[in-house]
Amino acid sequence: MCHKLPRGASFWQFLFSVDRDLAHANRQQACSCGGCLHAANYPRKPRGCSERLPPEYGCRFSFCCDRDGCRKRMTPPSVRFLGRKLYLAAVVVLVSAMRQGPTPRRVRELSALFGADRRTIARWQVFWREQFPQSPFWKVARGSLSLMADVVLLPLTLLDVFLRGDDPCRDWGRLLSFLSPITTPGGLASEDSG
Ligand SMILES: [Zn+2]
């Protein structure tokens, strides 16, 4: 099991540019009430990355309807942030996958590498084992992957499917884009923090 994150600032910059495009596309749509969407980003302090992240990682794109009486929120999908989880989406996927497979990495080792404690990692594993496979997203998406993904081995199966090319940066971008619909409020039936 040799999956890892691409090194260097360009990877994080690349993910940011994907998020910016997703946000831009989202903003083109008006609110359902007809109001305009204004920027109302959420502050973030992402965890799990030992490298210095670009300053843009201090917020997650979000919009708010400008009409009084509506003020509805619209938060676009993201390849950087997984719902309300504190850790970067790529780290949640990677650490969970590293616990799986023929030679699972030990929690102590992963904690040292990514700073996530035992309870947090255990919560991610529950997410992949119980919440994610039950989500409407996965029930549709698994068909498009044309594989009988072994639920017991999520998300490792996803890494095996997506991280196959010779450009890890682009492959990770594709994997995180694939997962991005579950990063919006209501994208999963339920989500927790951490
Ligand atoms: Zn509105």
Short mmCIF file of N, CA, C and O and ligand atoms in Angstrom, two decimals, residues 31-35 65 67 70-72, ligand 1:
data_model
loop_
_atom_site.label_atom_id
_atom_site.label_comp_id
_atom_site.label_asym_id
_atom_site.label_seq_id
_atom_site.Cartn_x
_atom_site.Cartn_y
_atom_site.Cartn_z
N CYS A 31 -30.48 32.42 -6.00
CA CYS A 31 -31.21 31.72 -4.95
C CYS A 31 -32.59 31.34 -5.50
O CYS A 31 -33.10 31.96 -6.43
N SER A 32 -33.19 30.33 -4.90
CA SER A 32 -34.51 29.90 -5.40
C SER A 32 -35.56 31.00 -5.24
O SER A 32 -36.59 30.97 -5.92
N CYS A 33 -35.31 31.97 -4.37
CA CYS A 33 -36.26 33.07 -4.21
C CYS A 33 -36.03 34.16 -5.25
O CYS A 33 -36.78 35.13 -5.32
N GLY A 34 -34.97 34.03 -6.05
CA GLY A 34 -34.66 35.03 -7.05
C GLY A 34 -33.60 36.03 -6.60
O GLY A 34 -33.15 36.86 -7.38
N GLY A 35 -33.20 35.94 -5.33
CA GLY A 35 -32.18 36.85 -4.81
C GLY A 35 -30.79 36.52 -5.32
O GLY A 35 -30.57 35.46 -5.90
N CYS A 65 -27.94 34.37 0.38
CA CYS A 65 -28.91 35.15 -0.40
C CYS A 65 -28.99 36.55 0.19
O CYS A 65 -28.97 36.75 1.40
N ARG A 67 -31.48 38.68 -0.01
CA ARG A 67 -32.82 39.21 0.26
C ARG A 67 -33.21 39.06 1.71
O ARG A 67 -33.14 37.95 2.26
N CYS A 70 -35.05 36.00 3.45
CA CYS A 70 -34.59 34.71 2.89
C CYS A 70 -33.23 34.37 3.50
O CYS A 70 -33.13 33.54 4.38
N ARG A 71 -32.20 35.06 3.00
CA ARG A 71 -30.84 34.88 3.55
C ARG A 71 -30.39 33.43 3.55
O ARG A 71 -29.65 32.99 4.44
N LYS A 72 -30.88 32.70 2.57
CA LYS A 72 -30.55 31.28 2.54
C LYS A 72 -29.07 31.07 2.23
O LYS A 72 -28.50 31.78 1.42
ZN ZN B 1 -33.11 33.77 -1.32
#
